[in-house]
XYZ file of C-alpha atoms in Angstrom:
353
model
C -84.626 91.373 159.164
C -82.075 88.738 159.790
C -80.166 88.620 163.103
C -77.071 87.849 163.855
C -77.319 85.161 165.856
C -79.366 83.019 163.662
C -76.868 83.623 160.469
C -75.071 80.325 160.113
C -78.532 78.220 160.660
C -80.254 80.267 158.641
C -77.259 79.354 155.080
C -78.479 75.646 155.241
C -82.442 76.580 154.934
C -83.022 80.009 153.692
C -85.623 78.948 151.305
C -85.002 79.305 147.622
C -81.407 79.659 147.708
C -79.662 76.605 146.099
C -76.373 74.610 148.420
C -74.616 72.275 147.309
C -74.025 70.111 150.701
C -70.607 68.817 151.459
C -69.500 65.830 151.158
C -66.605 63.510 152.731
C -63.774 64.467 149.689
C -64.826 67.914 150.318
C -63.161 70.683 151.150
C -62.965 73.923 151.028
C -60.159 76.253 149.156
C -61.453 79.351 148.941
C -63.002 81.895 151.134
C -65.680 81.971 153.408
C -65.586 85.683 151.554
C -68.391 88.705 151.674
C -69.009 90.407 148.164
C -72.091 92.664 146.773
C -72.046 93.924 150.042
C -74.746 96.927 150.285
C -76.460 98.571 153.181
C -78.745 96.056 152.758
C -77.758 92.735 151.047
C -74.278 90.939 150.714
C -73.751 87.532 149.281
C -71.744 84.989 151.282
C -68.942 83.096 149.182
C -66.514 79.923 149.070
C -64.392 78.031 147.122
C -64.999 73.936 146.996
C -62.496 70.964 145.025
C -64.313 67.635 145.144
C -61.413 66.288 144.277
C -58.605 65.944 141.076
C -58.102 65.216 138.151
C -54.627 63.515 137.298
C -52.906 64.984 134.096
C -49.198 63.031 133.124
C -47.902 60.900 136.033
C -47.734 64.374 138.624
C -50.012 66.673 137.775
C -53.508 66.700 139.893
C -55.443 70.056 138.685
C -58.167 70.531 140.919
C -61.634 69.757 140.260
C -63.311 73.335 142.189
C -67.162 74.957 141.962
C -68.179 77.843 143.718
C -70.788 78.088 146.656
C -72.270 81.300 147.665
C -75.581 82.344 149.540
C -77.310 85.955 149.003
C -79.050 87.601 151.762
C -81.178 90.253 152.269
C -82.863 91.760 155.030
C -80.198 93.470 156.513
C -79.348 96.552 158.128
C -77.348 100.195 156.953
C -73.955 100.738 158.871
C -74.181 96.831 161.105
C -71.543 94.470 161.325
C -72.594 90.806 160.369
C -70.815 87.577 162.145
C -71.482 84.204 159.950
C -70.790 80.479 159.826
C -70.959 78.326 156.182
C -70.834 75.047 156.263
C -67.591 73.115 157.163
C -67.347 75.541 160.322
C -65.413 78.792 158.298
C -66.405 82.035 160.192
C -66.540 85.323 158.932
C -67.552 89.074 159.231
C -68.005 92.511 157.618
C -70.297 95.227 157.804
C -72.334 96.284 155.649
C -72.790 99.871 154.052
C -73.232 102.970 156.125
C -77.379 104.152 155.125
C -76.172 108.750 154.568
C -71.691 109.865 154.343
C -70.305 108.410 157.505
C -66.354 107.569 158.503
C -65.208 104.562 156.716
C -61.345 102.588 155.807
C -60.967 100.381 152.961
C -57.485 99.517 151.218
C -57.027 98.978 147.228
C -53.842 97.020 146.367
C -53.886 94.754 142.803
C -51.180 93.121 141.093
C -50.813 89.965 143.462
C -50.038 86.904 140.608
C -46.288 86.077 141.622
C -43.668 86.471 144.050
C -46.664 84.559 147.106
C -44.722 85.106 149.489
C -44.876 89.183 149.164
C -48.265 88.886 148.693
C -48.575 87.373 152.003
C -47.181 89.597 153.365
C -48.935 92.353 151.777
C -52.352 90.396 152.670
C -50.978 90.096 156.546
C -50.797 93.970 156.281
C -54.248 94.703 154.998
C -55.640 92.417 157.651
C -53.952 93.750 159.900
C -55.482 97.164 158.991
C -58.612 95.569 159.210
C -60.774 97.839 156.281
C -63.895 97.888 155.791
C -63.934 97.137 152.145
C -60.747 96.200 150.066
C -60.736 97.029 146.202
C -58.307 94.804 144.567
C -57.241 96.389 141.082
C -56.706 93.415 139.101
C -54.298 90.278 138.091
C -55.426 88.854 141.250
C -53.430 85.302 139.397
C -51.295 84.982 136.132
C -53.503 82.910 134.259
C -57.340 83.026 135.820
C -58.120 80.465 133.296
C -55.714 78.363 135.170
C -58.146 76.081 137.656
C -54.751 75.352 139.793
C -54.031 78.832 140.085
C -57.561 79.814 142.143
C -56.655 77.912 145.085
C -53.365 79.519 145.908
C -54.784 82.949 145.621
C -57.646 82.168 148.469
C -55.026 80.571 150.476
C -52.769 83.164 150.661
C -55.774 85.994 151.408
C -57.678 84.026 153.484
C -58.066 85.675 156.188
C -57.649 89.040 155.216
C -61.248 88.130 152.604
C -63.163 86.926 155.750
C -62.827 90.302 157.762
C -64.454 92.272 155.082
C -66.395 93.360 151.904
C -64.120 92.388 149.095
C -64.293 94.231 145.420
C -62.310 93.250 142.370
C -61.916 94.123 138.586
C -60.932 92.426 136.200
C -56.659 92.522 134.871
C -55.773 91.202 131.516
C -53.739 88.310 134.121
C -57.746 87.734 134.306
C -58.045 86.544 130.710
C -62.191 87.198 131.781
C -62.267 84.231 132.504
C -65.724 82.701 133.952
C -64.011 81.469 137.350
C -63.856 85.226 138.089
C -67.742 86.267 137.867
C -68.180 82.303 139.612
C -65.980 83.744 142.207
C -66.917 86.213 143.165
C -70.367 86.959 141.914
C -69.748 89.430 139.525
C -72.799 89.729 137.045
C -71.743 92.019 134.914
C -67.738 93.463 133.862
C -68.684 96.895 134.877
C -70.155 98.008 138.301
C -70.702 100.509 141.217
C -71.966 101.164 144.439
C -72.346 103.793 147.268
C -70.676 103.510 150.748
C -70.160 106.355 153.226
C -70.486 110.077 151.332
C -68.910 108.152 147.926
C -69.050 106.405 144.540
C -67.055 103.290 143.693
C -67.235 102.480 139.936
C -65.275 99.854 139.066
C -64.842 99.017 135.472
C -63.158 96.626 133.217
C -60.166 97.739 131.897
C -58.660 94.975 130.001
C -60.477 95.105 126.473
C -58.037 92.468 124.803
C -60.015 89.878 126.775
C -63.618 91.201 126.720
C -64.690 89.820 123.157
C -63.320 87.429 120.714
C -64.122 90.328 117.100
C -63.001 93.130 117.355
C -67.035 94.251 116.918
C -67.645 92.542 120.049
C -64.854 95.089 121.771
C -65.154 98.396 119.593
C -69.405 97.453 121.407
C -68.456 96.545 124.768
C -66.416 99.260 125.084
C -68.701 102.156 123.772
C -71.402 100.417 126.368
C -69.238 100.828 128.698
C -68.116 104.277 127.727
C -72.127 105.137 127.328
C -72.742 103.341 131.087
C -69.402 105.297 133.023
C -70.790 108.821 131.457
C -74.340 107.776 132.185
C -74.071 105.837 136.152
C -70.987 109.579 136.973
C -73.618 112.039 136.882
C -76.182 110.236 138.138
C -74.026 110.118 141.508
C -73.260 113.955 141.388
C -74.266 114.126 144.601
C -71.988 111.971 146.729
C -68.939 113.973 148.058
C -66.676 111.593 146.461
C -66.728 110.298 143.539
C -63.790 107.215 143.126
C -62.958 105.168 139.825
C -61.387 101.605 140.323
C -59.754 99.621 137.021
C -57.010 97.892 136.055
C -54.074 100.265 132.636
C -53.902 103.446 134.413
C -54.528 106.404 131.533
C -51.675 107.829 132.787
C -48.076 106.346 133.645
C -44.383 107.227 134.275
C -42.232 104.024 132.678
C -41.399 104.946 129.368
C -41.769 101.299 128.051
C -45.641 101.743 128.525
C -45.630 105.598 127.485
C -46.020 104.712 123.287
C -48.811 104.627 121.276
C -52.531 105.582 122.739
C -54.521 103.373 125.288
C -58.155 102.570 125.482
C -58.326 104.338 128.895
C -57.362 107.569 127.707
C -60.953 107.844 126.187
C -62.024 107.920 129.943
C -59.470 110.422 131.775
C -62.552 113.920 129.099
C -64.974 111.333 131.547
C -63.473 111.852 134.492
C -62.958 115.858 133.626
C -66.384 116.523 133.185
C -67.971 113.844 135.819
C -65.161 115.757 138.595
C -64.386 112.502 139.220
C -62.188 112.759 142.394
C -59.278 109.734 142.039
C -59.359 106.284 139.512
C -57.117 104.028 141.102
C -55.123 101.233 138.988
C -52.355 98.642 138.873
C -51.056 96.612 135.329
C -47.783 98.603 136.694
C -46.084 97.331 139.736
C -45.638 100.387 141.135
C -46.491 102.833 143.448
C -47.320 106.725 141.059
C -49.675 108.844 141.843
C -50.327 111.752 138.875
C -52.340 114.705 138.731
C -54.402 116.179 135.658
C -56.846 118.640 135.484
C -57.917 118.006 139.482
C -58.490 113.648 138.405
C -55.571 112.248 141.024
C -54.447 108.915 138.917
C -53.508 106.056 141.576
C -51.206 103.274 140.338
C -51.047 100.496 143.111
C -49.855 97.586 141.452
C -47.354 96.557 144.103
C -48.911 93.514 145.626
C -46.570 90.974 144.436
C -45.696 91.389 141.320
C -42.565 91.774 139.988
C -41.351 95.724 140.037
C -42.050 98.289 137.498
C -38.941 100.854 137.494
C -40.890 103.745 137.270
C -37.954 105.690 134.860
C -40.085 108.743 133.112
C -41.958 110.715 134.987
C -44.116 113.193 133.045
C -43.843 116.790 133.526
C -46.416 118.305 135.080
C -47.577 115.398 135.505
C -46.617 113.379 138.210
C -46.772 113.789 141.427
C -44.813 110.906 143.362
C -43.878 107.860 141.919
C -41.513 104.896 143.979
C -41.419 100.576 142.482
C -41.762 99.398 145.877
C -44.378 96.712 147.408
C -47.350 98.050 148.526
C -51.003 98.821 149.143
C -53.165 102.481 149.632
C -55.285 102.501 152.074
C -58.467 105.117 152.092
C -59.799 106.821 154.873
C -63.088 108.328 154.334
C -64.589 110.643 156.608
C -67.754 113.852 155.672
C -66.375 116.313 153.728
C -62.885 114.551 153.504
C -61.153 112.237 151.564
C -57.457 110.930 152.748
C -54.834 109.222 151.156
C -52.465 106.652 152.118
C -49.622 105.112 150.404
C -47.572 102.261 152.504
C -45.061 100.576 151.787
C -44.701 96.904 152.727
C -42.433 97.865 155.691
C -44.489 100.204 157.104
C -42.968 103.223 155.139
C -45.814 105.946 154.613
C -44.785 106.676 150.556
C -47.655 109.532 150.234
C -50.499 111.021 152.496
C -52.697 113.221 150.852
C -55.924 114.618 151.155
C -59.603 115.194 149.051
C -62.498 117.816 150.439
C -65.811 117.448 148.291
């Protein structure tokens, strides 16, 4: 088992783990952060800039590489402190072995208005959650290498103190950088934490594959996997889904036509999902349909959108403001608190198994 006091030394000598040493010209521009955290294992990642590519007379594009180390032999529910090469420190908690109290935060759409994004990240840091879920659109263009160091700079302190679970938004454009930085092996996956089963999906069908046929195959397989995964998690007290595109929206401009995520609604209902979190719409929305709560939390900094068309009999609460959602879980209870940037409580609601 890895001892907390020895973690920093072990990072440089764990057998079988590739590591690129820092050179004089290298600088860490992202992280450290913990991803893929379970009760027994975790991956620590950081992003290194090794130089720049000069484009034209003034533009410098950073040359980035992703570094990571995976560790096993951890104890469920413990706090792990670590130090990465270069001396930066971080910490995270591992998942509890059984239903237990914990706190999480869900937020998203941080791609622009970086001053507000920084304030939201600061507020989340003070909330000190055990894990953080990002509903996508971390940056404006995931293919643009220049944008990632700014994202990591804004969220550096917050990310160093928690376990991080992002999902793809349409603005990530299915970039390989997303998969590299956050050690995401598949575009959809699930995890268990303290009696709650979390499912993270890729709702960005438009960027999922190049051809229409490949996109259709991807979507069909994801729906099949989702149904199977949720069915296996029936013993969990709560089942929570995180994805980018909302199945229900109070924005008039978004209500025309059927969206692909509508096909997921029967799967959620059949498997008694407690709450579905999404982003994409830059505001706060809460809908309730056939016993499933749908929460839109896209107030992480991107320009706000209006909520001008509440759905009769479905919409519970809407507000166009910057915010994040705090989850307070305990055995037999899951409480949601939507918190505005100024600290105002937008809404509180609690679920029972």
